[in-house]
Tab-separated table of C-alpha atoms in Angstrom:
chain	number	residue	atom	x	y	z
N	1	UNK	CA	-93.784	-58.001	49.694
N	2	UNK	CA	-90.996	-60.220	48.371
N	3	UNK	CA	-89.998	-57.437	45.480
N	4	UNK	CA	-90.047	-54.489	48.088
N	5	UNK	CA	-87.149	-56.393	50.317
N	6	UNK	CA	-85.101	-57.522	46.778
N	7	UNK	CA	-85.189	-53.762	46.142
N	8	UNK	CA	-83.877	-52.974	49.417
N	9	UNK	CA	-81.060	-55.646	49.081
N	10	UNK	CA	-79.962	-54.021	45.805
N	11	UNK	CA	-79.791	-50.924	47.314
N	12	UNK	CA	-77.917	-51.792	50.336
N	13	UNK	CA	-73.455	-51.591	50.076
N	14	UNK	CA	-72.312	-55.142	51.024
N	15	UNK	CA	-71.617	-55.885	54.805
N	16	UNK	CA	-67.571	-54.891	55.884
N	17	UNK	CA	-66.937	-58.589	57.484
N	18	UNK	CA	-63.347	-57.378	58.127
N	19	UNK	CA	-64.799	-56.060	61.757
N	20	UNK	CA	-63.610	-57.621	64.803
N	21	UNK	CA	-66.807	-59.199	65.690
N	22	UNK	CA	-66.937	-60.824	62.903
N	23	UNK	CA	-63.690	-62.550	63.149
N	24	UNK	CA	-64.585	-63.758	66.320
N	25	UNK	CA	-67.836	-65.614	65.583
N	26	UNK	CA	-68.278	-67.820	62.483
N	27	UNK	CA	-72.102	-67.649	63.079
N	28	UNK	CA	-71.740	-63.790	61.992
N	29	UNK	CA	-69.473	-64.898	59.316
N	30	UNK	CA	-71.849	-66.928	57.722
N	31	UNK	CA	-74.828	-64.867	57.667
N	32	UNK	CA	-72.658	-61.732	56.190
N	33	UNK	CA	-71.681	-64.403	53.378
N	34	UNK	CA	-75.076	-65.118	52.647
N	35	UNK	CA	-76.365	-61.665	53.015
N	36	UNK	CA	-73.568	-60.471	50.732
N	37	UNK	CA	-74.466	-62.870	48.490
N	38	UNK	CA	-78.313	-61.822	48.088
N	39	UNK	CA	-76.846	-58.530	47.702
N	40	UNK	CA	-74.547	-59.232	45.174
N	41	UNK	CA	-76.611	-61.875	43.255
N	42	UNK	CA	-79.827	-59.027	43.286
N	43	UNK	CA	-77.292	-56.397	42.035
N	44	UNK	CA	-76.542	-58.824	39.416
N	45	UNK	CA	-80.065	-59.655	38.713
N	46	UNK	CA	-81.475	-56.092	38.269
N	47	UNK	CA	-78.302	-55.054	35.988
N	48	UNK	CA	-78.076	-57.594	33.945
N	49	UNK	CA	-73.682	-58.015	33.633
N	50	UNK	CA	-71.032	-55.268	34.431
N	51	UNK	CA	-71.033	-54.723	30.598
N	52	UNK	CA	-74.840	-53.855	30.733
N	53	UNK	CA	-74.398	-51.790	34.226
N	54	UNK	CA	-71.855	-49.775	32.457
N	55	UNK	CA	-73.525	-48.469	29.406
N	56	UNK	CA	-76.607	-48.362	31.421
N	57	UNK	CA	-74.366	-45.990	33.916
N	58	UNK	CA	-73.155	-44.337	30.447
N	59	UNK	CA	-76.167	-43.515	28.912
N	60	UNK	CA	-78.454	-41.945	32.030
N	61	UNK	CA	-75.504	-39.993	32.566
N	62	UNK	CA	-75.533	-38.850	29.538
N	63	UNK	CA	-79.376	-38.113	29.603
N	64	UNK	CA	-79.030	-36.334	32.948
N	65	UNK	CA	-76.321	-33.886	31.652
N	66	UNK	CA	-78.200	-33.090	28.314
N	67	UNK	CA	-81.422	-32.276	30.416
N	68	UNK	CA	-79.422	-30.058	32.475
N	69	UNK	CA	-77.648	-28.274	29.581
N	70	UNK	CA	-81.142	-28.067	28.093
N	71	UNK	CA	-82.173	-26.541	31.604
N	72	UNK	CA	-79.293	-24.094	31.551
N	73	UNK	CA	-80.106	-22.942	27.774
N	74	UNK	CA	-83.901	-22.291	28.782
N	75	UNK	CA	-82.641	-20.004	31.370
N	76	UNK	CA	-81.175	-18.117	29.280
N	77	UNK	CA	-84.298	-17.988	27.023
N	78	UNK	CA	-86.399	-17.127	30.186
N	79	UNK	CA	-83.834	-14.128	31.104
N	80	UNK	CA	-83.853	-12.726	27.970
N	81	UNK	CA	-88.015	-12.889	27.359
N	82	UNK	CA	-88.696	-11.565	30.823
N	83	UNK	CA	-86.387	-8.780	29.661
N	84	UNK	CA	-88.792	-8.329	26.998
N	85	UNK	CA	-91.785	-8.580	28.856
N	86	UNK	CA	-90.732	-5.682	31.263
N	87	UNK	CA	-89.837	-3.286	28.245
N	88	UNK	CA	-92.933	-4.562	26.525
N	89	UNK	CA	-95.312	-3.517	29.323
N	90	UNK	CA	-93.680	-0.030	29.787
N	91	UNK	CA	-93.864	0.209	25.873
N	92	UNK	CA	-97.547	-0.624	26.065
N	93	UNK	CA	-98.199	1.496	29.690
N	94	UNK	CA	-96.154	4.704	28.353
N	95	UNK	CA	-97.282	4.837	24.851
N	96	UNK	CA	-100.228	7.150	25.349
N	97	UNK	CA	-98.272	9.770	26.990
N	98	UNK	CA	-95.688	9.428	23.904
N	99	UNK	CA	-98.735	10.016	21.332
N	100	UNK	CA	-100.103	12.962	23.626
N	101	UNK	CA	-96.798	14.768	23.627
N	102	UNK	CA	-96.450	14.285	19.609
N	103	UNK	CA	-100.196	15.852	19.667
N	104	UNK	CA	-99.480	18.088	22.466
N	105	UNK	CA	-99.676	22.320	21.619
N	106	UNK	CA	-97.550	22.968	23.872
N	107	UNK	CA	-94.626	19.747	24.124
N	108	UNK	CA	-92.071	21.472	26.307
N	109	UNK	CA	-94.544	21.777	29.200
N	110	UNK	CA	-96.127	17.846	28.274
N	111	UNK	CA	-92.791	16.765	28.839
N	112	UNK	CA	-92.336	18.229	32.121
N	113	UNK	CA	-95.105	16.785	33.124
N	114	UNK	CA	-94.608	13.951	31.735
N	115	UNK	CA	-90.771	13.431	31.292
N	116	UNK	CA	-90.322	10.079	33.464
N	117	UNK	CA	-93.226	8.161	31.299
N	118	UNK	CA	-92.111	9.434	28.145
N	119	UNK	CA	-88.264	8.724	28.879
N	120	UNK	CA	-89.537	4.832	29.925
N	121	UNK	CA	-91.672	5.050	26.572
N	122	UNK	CA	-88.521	5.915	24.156
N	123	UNK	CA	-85.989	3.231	26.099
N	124	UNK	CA	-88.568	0.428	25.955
N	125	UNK	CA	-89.054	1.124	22.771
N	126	UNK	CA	-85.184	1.185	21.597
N	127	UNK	CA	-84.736	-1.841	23.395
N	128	UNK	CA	-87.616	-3.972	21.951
N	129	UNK	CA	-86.540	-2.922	18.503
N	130	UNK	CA	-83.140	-4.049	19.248
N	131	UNK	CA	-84.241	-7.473	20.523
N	132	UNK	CA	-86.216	-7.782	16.756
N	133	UNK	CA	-89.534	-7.579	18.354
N	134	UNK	CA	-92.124	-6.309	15.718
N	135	UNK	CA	-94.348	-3.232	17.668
N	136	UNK	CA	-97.043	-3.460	15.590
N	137	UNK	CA	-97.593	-7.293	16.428
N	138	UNK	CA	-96.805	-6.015	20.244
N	139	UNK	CA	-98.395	-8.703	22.511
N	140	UNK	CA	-97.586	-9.096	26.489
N	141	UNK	CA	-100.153	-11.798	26.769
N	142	UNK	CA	-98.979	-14.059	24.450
N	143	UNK	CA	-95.194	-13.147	25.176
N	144	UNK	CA	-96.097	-14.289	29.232
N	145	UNK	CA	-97.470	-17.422	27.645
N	146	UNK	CA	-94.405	-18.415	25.900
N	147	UNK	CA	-92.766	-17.405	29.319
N	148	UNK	CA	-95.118	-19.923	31.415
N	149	UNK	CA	-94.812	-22.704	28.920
N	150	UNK	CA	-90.316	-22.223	28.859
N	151	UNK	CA	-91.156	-22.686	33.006
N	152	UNK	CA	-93.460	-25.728	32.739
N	153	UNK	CA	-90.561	-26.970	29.999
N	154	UNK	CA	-87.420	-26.011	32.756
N	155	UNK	CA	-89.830	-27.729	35.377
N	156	UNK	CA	-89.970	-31.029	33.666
N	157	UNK	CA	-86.246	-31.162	32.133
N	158	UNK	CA	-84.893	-30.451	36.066
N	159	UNK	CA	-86.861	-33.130	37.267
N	160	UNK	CA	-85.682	-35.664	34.260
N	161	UNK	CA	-82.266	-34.994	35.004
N	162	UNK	CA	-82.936	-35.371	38.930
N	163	UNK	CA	-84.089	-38.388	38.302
N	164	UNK	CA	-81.219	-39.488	35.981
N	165	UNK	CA	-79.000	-38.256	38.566
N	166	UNK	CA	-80.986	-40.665	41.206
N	167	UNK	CA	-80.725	-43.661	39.046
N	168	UNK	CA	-77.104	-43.543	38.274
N	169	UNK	CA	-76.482	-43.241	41.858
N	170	UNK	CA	-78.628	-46.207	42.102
N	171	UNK	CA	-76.638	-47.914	39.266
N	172	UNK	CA	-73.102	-47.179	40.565
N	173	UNK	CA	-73.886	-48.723	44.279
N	174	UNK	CA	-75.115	-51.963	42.140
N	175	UNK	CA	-72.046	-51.567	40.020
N	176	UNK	CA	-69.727	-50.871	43.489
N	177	UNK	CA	-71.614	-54.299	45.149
N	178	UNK	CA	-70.949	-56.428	42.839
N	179	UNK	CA	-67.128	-55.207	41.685
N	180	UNK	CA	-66.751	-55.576	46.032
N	181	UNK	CA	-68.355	-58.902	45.706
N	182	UNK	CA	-66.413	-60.091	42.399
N	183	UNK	CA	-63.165	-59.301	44.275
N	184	UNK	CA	-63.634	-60.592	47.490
N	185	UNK	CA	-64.370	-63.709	46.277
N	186	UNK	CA	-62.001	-63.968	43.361
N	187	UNK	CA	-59.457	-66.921	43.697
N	188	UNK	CA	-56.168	-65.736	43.954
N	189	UNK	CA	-53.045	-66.908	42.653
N	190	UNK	CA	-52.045	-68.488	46.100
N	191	UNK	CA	-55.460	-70.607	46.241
N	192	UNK	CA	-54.765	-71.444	42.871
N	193	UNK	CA	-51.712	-72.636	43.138
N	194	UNK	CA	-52.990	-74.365	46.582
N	195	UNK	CA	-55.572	-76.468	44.901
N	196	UNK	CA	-53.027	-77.581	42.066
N	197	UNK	CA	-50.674	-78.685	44.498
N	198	UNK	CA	-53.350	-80.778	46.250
N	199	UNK	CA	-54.527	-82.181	42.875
């Protein structure tokens, strides 16, 4: 119980005590103080020191922008191979009617018949040799495979850098509390010079 309201103090921006009714009752005042300071003192806790909060900001921001280059680069892959899977099914559905008309006694009139399938047949084909693919080794199953597996990889790389994302948010508003809270409550050269003088 204890750990899920520390989590929620951590989370939570530091209270704005510079509101009117604030000024106006020192009750108010004091329980801001002390909330700020569970706030601030459970940023501090969970991050360790500004030093560690910054790397740790550094390096999941880091992570979170390689797994979204990584995502960007797969969709590339996955453009390109569904390419190849559509050219690679009319290469496999269109290649009978491409060995009929080379057997055909009559290929003029085959190819009227059969002009669209044989046309799909001879571009498919162009284009898979292009892309390298090897037509003898021709295989759509294994090709939509590799296609589901590049998904299940884009899949888990977008949620890793959602989640990186997430947590530097999480790290910055623990950063921004305690930076608030180091300020605010930083002597300055006036109280300094005060507590000399009444030394």
């Amino acid at each position: 119980m204890s750990e899920k309201v520390l989590t929620i103090h951590s989370t939570r921006r530091l209270i704005d005590t510079s509101d009117e009714k604030f000024q106006n009752s020192p009750g108010l005042q004091q329980w801001a103080a002390i909330e700020n300071l569970k706030i601030a003192a459970q940023s501090y806790n969970e991050a360790g020191s500004l030093s560690d909060l910054e790397h740790k900001i550094t390096v999941k921001t880091e992570a979170g922008k390689s797994a979204k280059q990584s995502v960007v680069e797969l969709e590339h892959r996955m453009k390109d191979l569904a390419e190849i899977i559509k050219y690679a099914e009319q290469y496999k559905e269109n290649r009978s009617y491409h060995i009929a008309y080379k057997k055909s006694k009559n290929p003029d009139a085959y190819f009227r018949r059969y002009e669209s399938q044989i046309i799909l047949y001879g571009g498919a084909r162009r284009m898979l040799e292009q892309a390298g693919i090897n037509l003898k080794g021709l295989n759509v199953d294994k090709l939509k495979a590799e296609y589901q597996e590049l998904m299940k990889q884009k899949s888990e790389l977008t949620s890793t850098y959602k989640d990186c994302e997430k947590e530097v948010r999480e790290l910055k508003r623990k950063q921004e509390n305690l930076n608030q809270y180091l300020r605010k409550n930083m002597p300055t050269t006036q109280d300094i010079k005060n507590r000399q003088q009444s030394l």
